[in-house]
PDB file of C-alpha atoms in Angstrom:
ATOM      1  CA  MET A   1      10.876 -13.510 -47.561  1.00 74.00           C
ATOM      2  CA  ALA A   2       7.792 -12.472 -49.126  1.00 83.00           C
ATOM      3  CA  VAL A   3       4.263 -13.932 -48.576  1.00 83.00           C
ATOM      4  CA  GLU A   4       2.111 -13.954 -51.588  1.00 84.00           C
ATOM      5  CA  ILE A   5      -1.772 -13.577 -50.412  1.00 80.00           C
ATOM      6  CA  LYS A   6      -3.869 -15.202 -52.608  1.00 84.00           C
ATOM      7  CA  SER A   7      -7.140 -14.982 -51.625  1.00 86.00           C
ATOM      8  CA  LYS A   8      -8.984 -11.385 -51.285  1.00 86.00           C
ATOM      9  CA  ILE A   9      -8.438  -9.469 -47.995  1.00 82.00           C
ATOM     10  CA  VAL A  10     -11.948  -8.610 -46.748  1.00 84.00           C
ATOM     11  CA  ALA A  11     -10.754  -6.868 -43.392  1.00 84.00           C
ATOM     12  CA  TYR A  12      -7.883  -6.167 -41.362  1.00 82.00           C
ATOM     13  CA  SER A  13      -6.890  -4.510 -37.759  1.00 85.00           C
ATOM     14  CA  VAL A  14      -4.066  -2.295 -36.242  1.00 86.00           C
ATOM     15  CA  LYS A  15      -2.805  -3.586 -32.982  1.00 84.00           C
ATOM     16  CA  LYS A  16      -3.093  -0.356 -30.748  1.00 84.00           C
ATOM     17  CA  GLU A  17      -0.127   0.319 -28.695  1.00 84.00           C
ATOM     18  CA  VAL A  18      -1.340   0.102 -24.958  1.00 81.00           C
ATOM     19  CA  GLN A  19      -0.123   2.832 -22.934  1.00 80.00           C
ATOM     20  CA  GLU A  20       0.526   2.433 -19.388  1.00 80.00           C
ATOM     21  CA  THR A  21      -1.051   4.787 -16.933  1.00 79.00           C
ATOM     22  CA  PRO A  22       0.266   5.035 -13.379  1.00 77.00           C
ATOM     23  CA  PRO A  23      -2.937   4.416 -10.735  1.00 80.00           C
ATOM     24  CA  PRO A  24      -4.418   7.420  -9.985  1.00 82.00           C
ATOM     25  CA  LEU A  25      -3.477   9.053  -6.502  1.00 81.00           C
ATOM     26  CA  ALA A  26      -5.153   8.743  -3.611  1.00 86.00           C
ATOM     27  CA  ASP A  27      -6.834  11.890  -2.528  1.00 89.00           C
ATOM     28  CA  GLU A  28      -5.336  13.594   0.901  1.00 91.00           C
ATOM     29  CA  ASN A  29      -6.752  16.607   1.506  1.00 92.00           C
ATOM     30  CA  PRO A  30      -3.801  18.937   2.524  1.00 92.00           C
ATOM     31  CA  LEU A  31      -6.273  21.440   4.793  1.00 93.00           C
ATOM     32  CA  THR A  32      -6.900  17.715   6.776  1.00 92.00           C
ATOM     33  CA  VAL A  33      -3.348  16.076   6.923  1.00 90.00           C
ATOM     34  CA  ARG A  34      -1.854  15.722  10.369  1.00 91.00           C
ATOM     35  CA  ILE A  35       1.414  17.518  10.571  1.00 91.00           C
ATOM     36  CA  PRO A  36       3.817  15.269  12.474  1.00 90.00           C
ATOM     37  CA  SER A  37       6.127  17.937  13.934  1.00 91.00           C
ATOM     38  CA  ARG A  38       7.244  21.834  13.271  1.00 89.00           C
ATOM     39  CA  PRO A  39      10.075  21.475  10.858  1.00 90.00           C
ATOM     40  CA  GLU A  40      13.397  23.002  11.785  1.00 92.00           C
ATOM     41  CA  GLY A  41      14.507  26.295  10.418  1.00 92.00           C
ATOM     42  CA  THR A  42      12.179  29.411  10.082  1.00 93.00           C
ATOM     43  CA  LEU A  43       8.450  29.919   8.662  1.00 93.00           C
ATOM     44  CA  GLU A  44       6.531  32.854   8.030  1.00 94.00           C
ATOM     45  CA  ALA A  45       4.656  34.040  11.179  1.00 95.00           C
ATOM     46  CA  VAL A  46       2.327  36.584  12.177  1.00 96.00           C
ATOM     47  CA  SER A  47       2.349  37.664  15.846  1.00 97.00           C
ATOM     48  CA  GLU A  48      -0.592  39.433  18.230  1.00 97.00           C
ATOM     49  CA  LYS A  49      -0.611  40.881  21.377  1.00 98.00           C
ATOM     50  CA  ILE A  50      -4.193  40.494  23.039  1.00 97.00           C
ATOM     51  CA  SER A  51      -5.152  42.485  26.258  1.00 97.00           C
ATOM     52  CA  TYR A  52      -7.820  40.944  28.772  1.00 95.00           C
ATOM     53  CA  VAL A  53      -9.193  41.948  32.234  1.00 96.00           C
ATOM     54  CA  GLY A  54      -9.306  38.815  33.907  1.00 91.00           C
ATOM     55  CA  ALA A  55     -10.107  38.015  37.962  1.00 92.00           C
ATOM     56  CA  GLU A  56      -6.561  38.934  38.754  1.00 92.00           C
ATOM     57  CA  GLY A  57      -6.840  42.112  36.804  1.00 95.00           C
ATOM     58  CA  ARG A  58      -5.314  43.344  33.330  1.00 96.00           C
ATOM     59  CA  LYS A  59      -3.509  40.694  31.518  1.00 96.00           C
ATOM     60  CA  LYS A  60      -1.564  40.215  28.245  1.00 96.00           C
ATOM     61  CA  VAL A  61      -0.874  37.148  25.829  1.00 96.00           C
ATOM     62  CA  TYR A  62       0.838  36.981  22.933  1.00 97.00           C
ATOM     63  CA  LEU A  63      -0.781  35.119  19.943  1.00 96.00           C
ATOM     64  CA  LEU A  64       1.960  33.601  17.152  1.00 95.00           C
ATOM     65  CA  VAL A  65       0.768  31.536  14.025  1.00 94.00           C
ATOM     66  CA  SER A  66       3.321  30.249  11.509  1.00 94.00           C
ATOM     67  CA  PHE A  67       2.687  29.135   8.195  1.00 94.00           C
ATOM     68  CA  MET A  68       4.131  26.337   6.363  1.00 95.00           C
ATOM     69  CA  PRO A  69       3.655  24.898   2.991  1.00 94.00           C
ATOM     70  CA  VAL A  70       1.503  21.349   3.144  1.00 94.00           C
ATOM     71  CA  GLN A  71       1.155  18.909   0.145  1.00 93.00           C
ATOM     72  CA  GLY A  72      -1.683  16.758  -0.713  1.00 93.00           C
ATOM     73  CA  VAL A  73      -3.701  15.497  -3.688  1.00 93.00           C
ATOM     74  CA  LEU A  74      -7.200  16.819  -4.619  1.00 91.00           C
ATOM     75  CA  ASN A  75      -9.302  15.175  -7.522  1.00 88.00           C
ATOM     76  CA  GLY A  76      -5.705  13.139  -8.592  1.00 86.00           C
ATOM     77  CA  LYS A  77      -3.700  16.392  -8.935  1.00 90.00           C
ATOM     78  CA  ARG A  78      -0.700  17.299  -6.676  1.00 92.00           C
ATOM     79  CA  VAL A  79      -1.264  20.547  -4.518  1.00 94.00           C
ATOM     80  CA  ILE A  80       0.590  22.788  -2.373  1.00 95.00           C
ATOM     81  CA  ILE A  81      -1.159  24.856  -0.281  1.00 95.00           C
ATOM     82  CA  GLU A  82       0.178  27.123   3.099  1.00 94.00           C
ATOM     83  CA  ARG A  83      -1.232  26.794   6.051  1.00 90.00           C
TER      84      ARG A  83
END
């Protein structure tokens, strides 16, 4: 079906496509996020033997620190750090 336009066209507009953008992610600092429990399996770790002298004489203590990947959101972007 053809439509004939008899009057002069004075303006036009093009309908823009609406892009649905997902809502921005809420910031969740991976440095401060709480880790509920240690995951199963092995983790990278470092250990150190510390000797000290106390009231009961010379003592030794072993310090063990494990590292694991932690996810978070900074400035709307997902990040993964090891802590």
